[in-house]
Amino acid sequence: MSERVVPPADRRRRRPTKQGVVLSEELIVSTALRLIEEHGADALSVRRLGRALGADPSSLYRYFRHADDLMLAIADELIGRTLRLWRPTGDWQEDLRDLGLKMHAGALAHPRAAVLSSCRVTGRAHEIQAVETILGVLRDAGFPDGEAVRIYHAYVDQALAFGALDSAAIALPRAAREAEASVWRATYARLPADTHPHIAGTARHLVADMGRSSYPAALDLLLSAAAARLQEIRARQERPVPDRI
Amino acid sequence: MSERVVPPADRRRRRPTKQGVVLSEELIVSTALRLIEEHGADALSVRRLGRALGADPSSLYRYFRHADDLMLAIADELIGRTLRLWRPTGDWQEDLRDLGLKMHAGALAHPRAAVLSSCRVTGRAHEIQAVETILGVLRDAGFPDGEAVRIYHAYVDQALAFGALDSAAIALPRAAREAEASVWRATYARLPADTHPHIAGTARHLVADMGRSSYPAALDLLLSAAAARLQEIRARQERPVPDRI
DNA sequence: ACCTTACGACAACACCGTTGACCTGTTAAA
DNA sequence: TTTAACAGGTCAACGGTGTTGTCGTAAGGT
């Protein structure tokens, strides 16, 4: 097969497709995103994408080695869009809070894409930039390297994981989503106190809370734990090894 | 087609399959679980399952309306198994840590089921039992109702979200998974210090840390933040009434 | 002994990702 | 200006997937 995908430098990209479209990596990615937004994540297939582009499905293999490559390109595009919106202030906790909420919001804005890109490491430009930025915020705040990486990892994965989780909930068929919401009212809130005392005792809070995303709460918990850890570290640096034989 | 799936009450389940197996909902679910465990997540397809059972694939549609239904049945079975493994000790933080890790491990053992079930509220017996149990742990620890629900929600969603995230990573085709691992070594660890100082400065930690799941770390952060919150609450309760043991 | 019907088997459908072969127009070099 | 190389399009085919309409048959209930 020699090599199907030609490195971008050697591209000449001349002949338009049979329906007159001139393909390019960018056009393919953006069309894929549009397709996902309009018809859901499972509407994205090589064949459908080809049809949407007015090209033969096999043409896409001139640009991506396989469908997975395409997914990574889509994921990276989303990271870039989110990062471009973010404006850091210098307060590490506030900045990470803001970025986390923006990533989460970005995922919710593209529910279908978020679900399939959440678990991938792309190693592409935008992702690298994001890693560098977040690590910088943590190290500048004073976290030692090992701790910074540990917290970075938990922070990013939590944002991705909740993004995917809440996206999946949003992407459910409308009927299913309403059914879920009513389960808390109709089933949980009506359990008798003698068999389920804790549910019955907190029913009011459950109905109010379970309809919303818990990401903001989880994010705050994570950041406050990190802040506590940072204070510990600073204290130890100032008063090195108090009493230890 | 009238209705393909017959309600369990009306089942007669007599004729064995051509290869002599007598099908049942339980047999199908357990065989599916075995198949996942033995040959990986992508080994589970209706056709393969049929082959493993010695039955025609279409026969399975007498028991489940579609493949999703089967996944949910598997997921429900998993909730039950996880709860049955858990042995609370009375130390709320340790108990929630243990349960969280067990839920996460359960999800990883059955990636496809975890992905599908993570965002759904079933309102079924096992789920209700889990809600009641976790809320009980938090209230007994001393969290007021509103706080208990807030933390319960973040805790459960975190377990589900990370379970789904890490499951999705595991469910990737083998080649893609290995590619991901090597990205940290081959791409990130080789970025020059002048353009990416923070990545270069922590490369050693990144390579070591990013290959693992960050759920244990994220769980610990959440629980320690909750513990800090609880101390605050207790302190506030004790101050208005100074002498109180 | 007879209906009824649960349920297994079969064949077919529409889709999927992917590949090898072929062809064609552009482009860089001679 | 001619020409050879080749990027990049199309086509056909392979083996996989979930799902359904149809039919036959054996096991119940009466």
XYZ file of N, CA and C in Angstrom, chain A residues 36-37 78 82 100-115 117 159-171 177 211-216:
123
model
N -21.796 15.729 14.068
C -22.034 15.244 15.418
C -23.069 16.109 16.120
N -22.903 17.425 15.994
C -23.843 18.328 16.663
C -25.258 18.134 16.142
N -11.544 20.701 19.845
C -12.381 21.143 20.963
C -11.543 21.741 22.086
N -11.770 25.699 23.647
C -11.981 26.017 25.059
C -10.874 26.900 25.607
N -11.930 24.937 34.621
C -12.706 23.709 34.790
C -14.147 23.908 34.353
N -14.738 25.001 34.797
C -16.129 25.262 34.425
C -16.243 25.489 32.920
N -15.236 26.128 32.321
C -15.290 26.366 30.876
C -15.165 25.056 30.101
N -14.284 24.173 30.565
C -14.151 22.880 29.890
C -15.464 22.095 29.986
N -16.032 22.153 31.182
C -17.299 21.449 31.384
C -18.378 22.028 30.478
N -18.435 23.341 30.433
C -19.423 23.993 29.579
C -19.184 23.661 28.116
N -17.912 23.627 27.741
C -17.574 23.281 26.363
C -18.034 21.885 26.010
N -17.856 20.984 26.954
C -18.312 19.618 26.723
C -19.827 19.588 26.561
N -20.525 20.333 27.407
C -21.979 20.335 27.325
C -22.472 20.972 26.032
N -21.677 21.914 25.516
C -22.077 22.576 24.277
C -21.916 21.653 23.071
N -21.044 20.657 23.212
C -20.846 19.684 22.139
C -20.982 18.287 22.725
N -22.169 17.954 23.171
C -22.325 16.734 23.985
C -21.830 15.500 23.266
N -22.195 15.394 22.013
C -21.873 14.176 21.289
C -20.368 14.031 21.126
N -19.693 15.130 20.770
C -18.252 15.070 20.572
C -17.538 14.815 21.893
N -18.036 15.430 22.970
C -17.383 15.289 24.265
C -17.349 13.829 24.688
N -18.433 13.141 24.463
C -18.504 11.748 24.883
C -17.409 10.936 24.225
N -14.542 12.009 22.791
C -13.164 12.476 22.830
C -12.598 12.477 24.244
N -12.543 16.894 35.047
C -13.255 17.754 34.105
C -13.751 16.941 32.907
N -12.885 16.103 32.368
C -13.270 15.286 31.210
C -14.363 14.292 31.587
N -14.183 13.652 32.737
C -15.126 12.612 33.132
C -16.512 13.185 33.385
N -16.583 14.290 34.119
C -17.891 14.896 34.369
C -18.462 15.480 33.084
N -17.596 16.005 32.242
C -18.072 16.513 30.961
C -18.761 15.427 30.173
N -18.100 14.270 30.120
C -18.681 13.153 29.375
C -19.951 12.652 30.038
N -19.912 12.556 31.362
C -21.083 12.046 32.087
C -22.306 12.925 31.856
N -22.129 14.235 32.067
C -23.269 15.131 31.918
C -23.681 15.249 30.455
N -22.713 15.136 29.554
C -23.050 15.155 28.134
C -23.917 13.963 27.773
N -23.530 12.814 28.298
C -24.295 11.607 27.998
C -25.723 11.752 28.487
N -25.885 12.363 29.659
C -27.233 12.562 30.195
C -28.031 13.477 29.277
N -27.370 14.534 28.802
C -28.037 15.485 27.910
C -28.399 14.839 26.580
N -27.527 13.957 26.118
C -27.723 13.372 24.797
C -28.767 12.267 24.778
N -34.854 11.200 29.350
C -34.340 12.191 30.289
C -35.416 12.624 31.271
N -31.120 16.929 40.173
C -31.426 17.352 38.816
C -30.280 18.125 38.190
N -29.429 18.687 39.040
C -28.313 19.502 38.526
C -27.055 18.665 38.367
N -26.100 19.234 37.646
C -24.790 18.600 37.578
C -24.062 18.796 38.901
N -23.337 17.790 39.324
C -22.576 17.919 40.566
C -21.140 18.358 40.292
N -20.858 18.703 39.056
C -19.474 19.057 38.749
C -18.963 20.268 39.516
N -19.730 21.363 39.563
C -19.226 22.511 40.322
C -18.882 22.147 41.762
